[in-house]
CSV table of C-alpha atoms and ligand atoms in Angstrom, one decimal:
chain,number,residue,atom,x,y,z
A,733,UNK,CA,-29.9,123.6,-61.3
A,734,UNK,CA,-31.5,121.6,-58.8
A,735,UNK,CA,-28.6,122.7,-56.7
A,736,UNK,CA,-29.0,126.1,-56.9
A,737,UNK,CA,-33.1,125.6,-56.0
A,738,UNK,CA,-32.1,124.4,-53.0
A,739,UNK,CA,-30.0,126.9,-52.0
A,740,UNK,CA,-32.2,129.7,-52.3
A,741,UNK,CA,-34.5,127.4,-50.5
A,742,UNK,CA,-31.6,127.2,-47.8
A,743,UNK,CA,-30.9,130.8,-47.6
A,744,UNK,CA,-34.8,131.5,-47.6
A,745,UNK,CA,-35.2,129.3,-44.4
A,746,UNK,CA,-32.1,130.7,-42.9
A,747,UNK,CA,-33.3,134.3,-43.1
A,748,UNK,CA,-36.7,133.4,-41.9
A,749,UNK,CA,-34.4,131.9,-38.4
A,750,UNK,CA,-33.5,135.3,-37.9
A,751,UNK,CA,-29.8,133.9,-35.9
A,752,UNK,CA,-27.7,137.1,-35.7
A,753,UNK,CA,-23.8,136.8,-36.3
A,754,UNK,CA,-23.8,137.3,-32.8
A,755,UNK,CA,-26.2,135.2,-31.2
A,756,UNK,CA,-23.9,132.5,-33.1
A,757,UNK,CA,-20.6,134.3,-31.6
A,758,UNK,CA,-21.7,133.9,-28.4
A,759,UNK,CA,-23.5,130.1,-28.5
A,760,UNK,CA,-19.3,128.9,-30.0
A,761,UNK,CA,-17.6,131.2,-27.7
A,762,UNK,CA,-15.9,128.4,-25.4
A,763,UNK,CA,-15.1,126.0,-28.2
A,764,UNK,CA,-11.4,126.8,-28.1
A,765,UNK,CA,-11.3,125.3,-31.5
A,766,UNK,CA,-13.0,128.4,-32.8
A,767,UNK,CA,-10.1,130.2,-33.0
A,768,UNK,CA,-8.7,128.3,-35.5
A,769,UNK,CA,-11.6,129.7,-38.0
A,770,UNK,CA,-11.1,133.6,-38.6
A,771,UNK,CA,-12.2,136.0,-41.4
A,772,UNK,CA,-13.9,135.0,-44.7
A,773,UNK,CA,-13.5,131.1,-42.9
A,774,UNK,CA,-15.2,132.0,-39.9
A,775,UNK,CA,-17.8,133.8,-41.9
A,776,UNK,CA,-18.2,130.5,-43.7
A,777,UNK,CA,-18.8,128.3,-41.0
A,778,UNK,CA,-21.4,130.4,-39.6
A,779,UNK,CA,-22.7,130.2,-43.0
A,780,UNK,CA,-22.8,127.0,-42.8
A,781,UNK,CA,-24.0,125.9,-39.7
A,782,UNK,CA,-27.5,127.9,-40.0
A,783,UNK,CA,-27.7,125.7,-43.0
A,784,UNK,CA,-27.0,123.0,-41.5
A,785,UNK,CA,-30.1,123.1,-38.9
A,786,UNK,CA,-31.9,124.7,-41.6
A,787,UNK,CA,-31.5,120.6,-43.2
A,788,UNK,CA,-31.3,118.5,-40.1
A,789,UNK,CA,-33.7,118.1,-37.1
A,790,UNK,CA,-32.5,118.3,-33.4
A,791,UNK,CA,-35.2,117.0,-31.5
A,792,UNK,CA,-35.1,115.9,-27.9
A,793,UNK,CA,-34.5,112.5,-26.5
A,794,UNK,CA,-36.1,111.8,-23.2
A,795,UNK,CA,-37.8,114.8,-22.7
A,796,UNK,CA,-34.8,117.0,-22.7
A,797,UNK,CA,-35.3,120.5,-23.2
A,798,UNK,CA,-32.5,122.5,-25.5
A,799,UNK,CA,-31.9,125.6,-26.1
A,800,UNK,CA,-31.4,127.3,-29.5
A,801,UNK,CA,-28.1,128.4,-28.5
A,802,UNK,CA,-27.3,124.5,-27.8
A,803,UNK,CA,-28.5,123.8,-31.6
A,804,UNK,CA,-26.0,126.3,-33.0
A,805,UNK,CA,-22.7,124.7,-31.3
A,806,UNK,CA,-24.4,121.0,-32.1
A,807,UNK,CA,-24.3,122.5,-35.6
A,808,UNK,CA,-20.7,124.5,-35.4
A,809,UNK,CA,-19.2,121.4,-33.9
A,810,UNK,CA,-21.0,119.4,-37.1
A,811,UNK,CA,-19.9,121.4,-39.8
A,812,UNK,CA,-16.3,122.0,-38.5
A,813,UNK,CA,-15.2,118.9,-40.5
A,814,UNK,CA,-16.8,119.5,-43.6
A,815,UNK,CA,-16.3,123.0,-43.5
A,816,UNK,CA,-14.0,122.6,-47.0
A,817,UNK,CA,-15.8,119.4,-48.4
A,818,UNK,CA,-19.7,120.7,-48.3
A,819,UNK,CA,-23.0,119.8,-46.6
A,820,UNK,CA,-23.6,117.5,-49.3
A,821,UNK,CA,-21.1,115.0,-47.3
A,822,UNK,CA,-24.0,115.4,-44.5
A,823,UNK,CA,-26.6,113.7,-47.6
A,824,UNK,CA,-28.9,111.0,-46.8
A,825,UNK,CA,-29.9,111.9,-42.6
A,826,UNK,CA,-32.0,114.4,-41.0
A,827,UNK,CA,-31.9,114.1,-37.5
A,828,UNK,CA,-30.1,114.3,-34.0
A,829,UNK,CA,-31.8,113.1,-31.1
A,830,UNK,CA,-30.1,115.0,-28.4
A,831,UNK,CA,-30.7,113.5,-24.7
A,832,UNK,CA,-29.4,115.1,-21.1
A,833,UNK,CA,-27.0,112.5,-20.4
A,834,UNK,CA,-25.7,109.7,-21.6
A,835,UNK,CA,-28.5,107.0,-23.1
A,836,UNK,CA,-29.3,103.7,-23.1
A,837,UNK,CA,-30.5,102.8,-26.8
A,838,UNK,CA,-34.1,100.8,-26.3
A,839,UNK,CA,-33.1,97.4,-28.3
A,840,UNK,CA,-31.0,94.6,-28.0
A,841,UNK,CA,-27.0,94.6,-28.9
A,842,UNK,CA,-24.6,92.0,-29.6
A,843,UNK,CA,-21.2,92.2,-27.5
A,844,UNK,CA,-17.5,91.3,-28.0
A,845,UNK,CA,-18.2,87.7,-27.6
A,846,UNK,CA,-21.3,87.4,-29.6
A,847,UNK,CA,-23.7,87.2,-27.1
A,848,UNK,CA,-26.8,89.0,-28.0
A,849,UNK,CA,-28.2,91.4,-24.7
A,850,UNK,CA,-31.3,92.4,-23.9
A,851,UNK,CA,-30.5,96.1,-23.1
A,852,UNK,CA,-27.3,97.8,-24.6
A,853,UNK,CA,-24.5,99.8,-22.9
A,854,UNK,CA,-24.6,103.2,-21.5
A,855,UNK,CA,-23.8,105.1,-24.9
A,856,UNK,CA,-22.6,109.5,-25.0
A,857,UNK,CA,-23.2,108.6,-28.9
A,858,UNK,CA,-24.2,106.8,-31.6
A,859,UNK,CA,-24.9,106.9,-35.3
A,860,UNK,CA,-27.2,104.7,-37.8
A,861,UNK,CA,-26.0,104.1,-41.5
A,862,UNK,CA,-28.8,106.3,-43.4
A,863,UNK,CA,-30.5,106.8,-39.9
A,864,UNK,CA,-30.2,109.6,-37.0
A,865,UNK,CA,-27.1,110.5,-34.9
A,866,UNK,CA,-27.9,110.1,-31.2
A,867,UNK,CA,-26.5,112.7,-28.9
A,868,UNK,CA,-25.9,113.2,-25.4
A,869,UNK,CA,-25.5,117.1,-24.1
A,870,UNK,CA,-23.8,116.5,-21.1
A,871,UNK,CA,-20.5,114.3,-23.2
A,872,UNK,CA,-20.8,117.2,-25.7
A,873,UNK,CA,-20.1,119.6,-22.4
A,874,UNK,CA,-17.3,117.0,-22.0
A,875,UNK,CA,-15.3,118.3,-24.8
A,876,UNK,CA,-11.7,119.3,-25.2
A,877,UNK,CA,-8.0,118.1,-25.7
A,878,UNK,CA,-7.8,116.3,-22.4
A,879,UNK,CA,-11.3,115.4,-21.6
A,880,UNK,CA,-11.8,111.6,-21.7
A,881,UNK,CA,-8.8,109.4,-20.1
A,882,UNK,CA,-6.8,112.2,-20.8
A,883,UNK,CA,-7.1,112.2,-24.3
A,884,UNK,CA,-8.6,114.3,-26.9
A,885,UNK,CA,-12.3,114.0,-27.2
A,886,UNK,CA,-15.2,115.6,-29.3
A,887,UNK,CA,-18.2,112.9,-29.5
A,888,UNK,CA,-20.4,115.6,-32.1
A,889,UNK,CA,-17.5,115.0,-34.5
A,890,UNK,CA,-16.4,111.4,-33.4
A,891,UNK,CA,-20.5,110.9,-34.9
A,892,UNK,CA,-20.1,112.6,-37.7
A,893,UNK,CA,-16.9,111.5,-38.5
A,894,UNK,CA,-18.5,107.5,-38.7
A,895,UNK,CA,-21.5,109.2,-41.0
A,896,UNK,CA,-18.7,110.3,-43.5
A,897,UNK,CA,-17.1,107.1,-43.3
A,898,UNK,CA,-20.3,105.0,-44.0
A,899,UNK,CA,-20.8,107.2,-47.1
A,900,UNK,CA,-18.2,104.3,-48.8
A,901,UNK,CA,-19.2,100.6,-48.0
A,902,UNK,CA,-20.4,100.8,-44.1
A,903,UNK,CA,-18.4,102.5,-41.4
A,904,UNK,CA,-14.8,100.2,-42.6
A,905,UNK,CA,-12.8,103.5,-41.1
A,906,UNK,CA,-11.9,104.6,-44.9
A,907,UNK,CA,-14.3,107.1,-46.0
A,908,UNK,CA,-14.8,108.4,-49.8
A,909,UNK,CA,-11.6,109.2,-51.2
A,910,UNK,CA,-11.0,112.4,-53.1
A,911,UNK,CA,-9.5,112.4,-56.7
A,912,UNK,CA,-6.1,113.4,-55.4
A,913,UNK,CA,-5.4,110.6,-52.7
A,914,UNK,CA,-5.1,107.1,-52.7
A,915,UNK,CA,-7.2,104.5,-51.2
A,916,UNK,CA,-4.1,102.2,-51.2
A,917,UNK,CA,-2.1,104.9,-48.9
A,918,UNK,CA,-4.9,105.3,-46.5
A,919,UNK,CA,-5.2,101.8,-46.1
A,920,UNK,CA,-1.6,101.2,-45.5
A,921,UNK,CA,-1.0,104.2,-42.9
A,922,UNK,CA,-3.8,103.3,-41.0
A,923,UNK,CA,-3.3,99.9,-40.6
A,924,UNK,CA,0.3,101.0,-40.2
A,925,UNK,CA,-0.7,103.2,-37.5
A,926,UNK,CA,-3.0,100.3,-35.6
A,927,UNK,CA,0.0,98.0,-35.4
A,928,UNK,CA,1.8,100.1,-33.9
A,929,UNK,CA,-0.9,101.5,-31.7
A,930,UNK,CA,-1.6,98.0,-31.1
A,931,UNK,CA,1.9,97.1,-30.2
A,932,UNK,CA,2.1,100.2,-27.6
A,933,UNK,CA,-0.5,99.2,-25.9
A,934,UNK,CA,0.0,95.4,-25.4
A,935,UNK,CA,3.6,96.9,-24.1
A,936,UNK,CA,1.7,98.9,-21.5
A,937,UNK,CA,3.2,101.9,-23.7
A,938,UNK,CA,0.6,104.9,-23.2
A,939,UNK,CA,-1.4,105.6,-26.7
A,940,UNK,CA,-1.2,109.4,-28.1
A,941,UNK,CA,-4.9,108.9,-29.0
A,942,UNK,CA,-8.1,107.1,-26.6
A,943,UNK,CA,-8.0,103.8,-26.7
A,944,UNK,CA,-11.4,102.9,-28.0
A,945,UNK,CA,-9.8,103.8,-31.2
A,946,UNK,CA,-8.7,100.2,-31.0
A,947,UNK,CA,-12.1,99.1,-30.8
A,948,UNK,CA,-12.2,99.0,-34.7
A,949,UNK,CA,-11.1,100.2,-37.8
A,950,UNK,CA,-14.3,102.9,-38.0
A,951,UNK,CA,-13.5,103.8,-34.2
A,952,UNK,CA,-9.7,104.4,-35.4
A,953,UNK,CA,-11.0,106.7,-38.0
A,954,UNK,CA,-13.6,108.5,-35.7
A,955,UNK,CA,-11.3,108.7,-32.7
A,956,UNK,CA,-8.6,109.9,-34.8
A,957,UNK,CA,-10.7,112.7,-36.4
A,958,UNK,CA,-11.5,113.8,-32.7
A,959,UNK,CA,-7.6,114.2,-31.9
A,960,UNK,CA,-7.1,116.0,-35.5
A,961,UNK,CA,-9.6,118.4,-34.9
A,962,UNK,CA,-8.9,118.7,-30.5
A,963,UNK,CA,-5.4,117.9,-30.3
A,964,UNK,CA,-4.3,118.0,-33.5
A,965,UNK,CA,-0.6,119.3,-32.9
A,966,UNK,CA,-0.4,115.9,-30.4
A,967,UNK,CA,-1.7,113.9,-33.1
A,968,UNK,CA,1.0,115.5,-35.6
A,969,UNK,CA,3.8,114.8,-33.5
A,970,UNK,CA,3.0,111.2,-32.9
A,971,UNK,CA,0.5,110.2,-35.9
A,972,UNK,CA,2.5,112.5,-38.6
A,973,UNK,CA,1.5,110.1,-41.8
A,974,UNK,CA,-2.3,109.7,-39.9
A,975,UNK,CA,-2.2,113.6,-39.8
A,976,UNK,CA,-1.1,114.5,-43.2
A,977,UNK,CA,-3.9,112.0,-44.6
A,978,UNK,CA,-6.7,113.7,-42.0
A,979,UNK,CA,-5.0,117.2,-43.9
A,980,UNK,CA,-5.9,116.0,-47.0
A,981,UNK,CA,-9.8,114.3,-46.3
A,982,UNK,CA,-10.6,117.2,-44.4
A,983,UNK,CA,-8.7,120.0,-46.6
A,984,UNK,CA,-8.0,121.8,-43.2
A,985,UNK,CA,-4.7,122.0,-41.8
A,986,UNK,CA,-5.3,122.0,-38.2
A,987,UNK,CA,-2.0,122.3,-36.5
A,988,UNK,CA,-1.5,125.9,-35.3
A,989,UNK,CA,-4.2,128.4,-36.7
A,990,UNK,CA,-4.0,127.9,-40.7
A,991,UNK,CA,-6.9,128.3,-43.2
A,992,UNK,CA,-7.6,124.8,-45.4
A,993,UNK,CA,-5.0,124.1,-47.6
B,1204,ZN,ZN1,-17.8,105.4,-32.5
């Protein structure tokens, strides 16, 4: 019931936007990965994605001034990987803070060797269990198959992709599990896949994927959703067990243009 209030509330607020279908066209027009979403599926992620900033706040960081065709691809990028799973997986944050360039969070961080900073790292993105993503415009510019050392890159859904893994126990790189797979698989292929990902590297062997995926066991997960969704037929060919488990999380096949599966 209470589901049901709130999407009349939703489509209420979404009418009241006034965002034509093609205002929306033309804000996702050079996403290449747009063309992987046709017909009723295309119709749904538009659906979707006014929804989307009907729920969330984008406000600036630092002064930056957006534009509302910004907010729509902030919000087609975000609902790309839960375009088969729900908003719902979105549950429990409200903002983005979207700055110019890349940011330097305002607080203290602890680095590799557990020495505690006074001012963190230069950061295109970042995201808070039960708190705000942090976004930087220009890195979301940056976007694409080949764009960061040559690797597949996307850092709206490399964000996102950590808020669906800390939906289970903290970002651990295993997000919520549906009915149908098995946490005991996903833990084995992904650790499988780190070894070997591991092993590449410390051979000088170059890695299918970036390799601040190695960086952690979320970053894995996050890095690897960016290459399933970017480069997913490169990830297929050299992550085929990593792939066909990202197949069935996101219920989206995203090799060649299919529907979700
Ligand atoms: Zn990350």
């Amino acid at each position: 019931m209470f589901k049901r209030i709130r999407d009349w509330l939703d489509t209420r607020r979404v009418n009241k936007m006034g965002i034509t279908a093609s205002e929306w066209e033309s804000a996702v027009a050079d996403w290449p990965v747009m063309h992987r979403y046709q017909g009723a599926e295309r119709d749904a992620l538009r659906d979707m994605s006014l929804r989307f900033l009907v729920r969330k706040s984008i406000v600036s960081g630092g002064g930056f001034e957006f534009s509302d065709a910004m907010r729509l691809k902030i919000a087609t990028m975000a609902c790309v990987p839960i375009l088969h799973l729900g908003l719902d997986w979105y549950r429990h944050w409200y903002t983005i803070i979207l700055y110019e360039g890349d940011f330097i969070p305002n607080r203290p961080y602890r680095s590799d060797d557990g020495v505690v900073h006074s001012s963190s790292p230069v950061l295109s993105g970042e995201a808070w269990l039960r708190g705000p993503v942090i976004l930087s415009w220009d890195s979301i510019c940056n976007t694409g198959p080949h764009a960061r050392h040559n690797r597949a890159s996307n850092v709206v859904i490399h964000e996102l992709a950590h808020k669906l893994d800390m939906l289970r126990d903290g970002a651990n790189g295993a997000p919520p599990m549906h009915p149908d797979m098995s946490a005991g698989e996903w833990h084995d292929i992904f650790t499988a896949a780190w070894d070997r990902l591991i092993n590449d590297q410390q051979h000088h062997r170059s890695l299918p994927i970036d390799d601040y995926a190695l960086s952690s066991p979320a970053e894995f997960f996050a890095v690897c959703s960016e290459a399933f969704f970017e480069a997913p037929q490169t990830l297929h060919d050299n992550m085929p067990e990593v792939y066909r488990l990202l197949c069935q999380f996101y219920r989206q096949q995203a090799v060649g243009f299919a529907a979700s599966v």
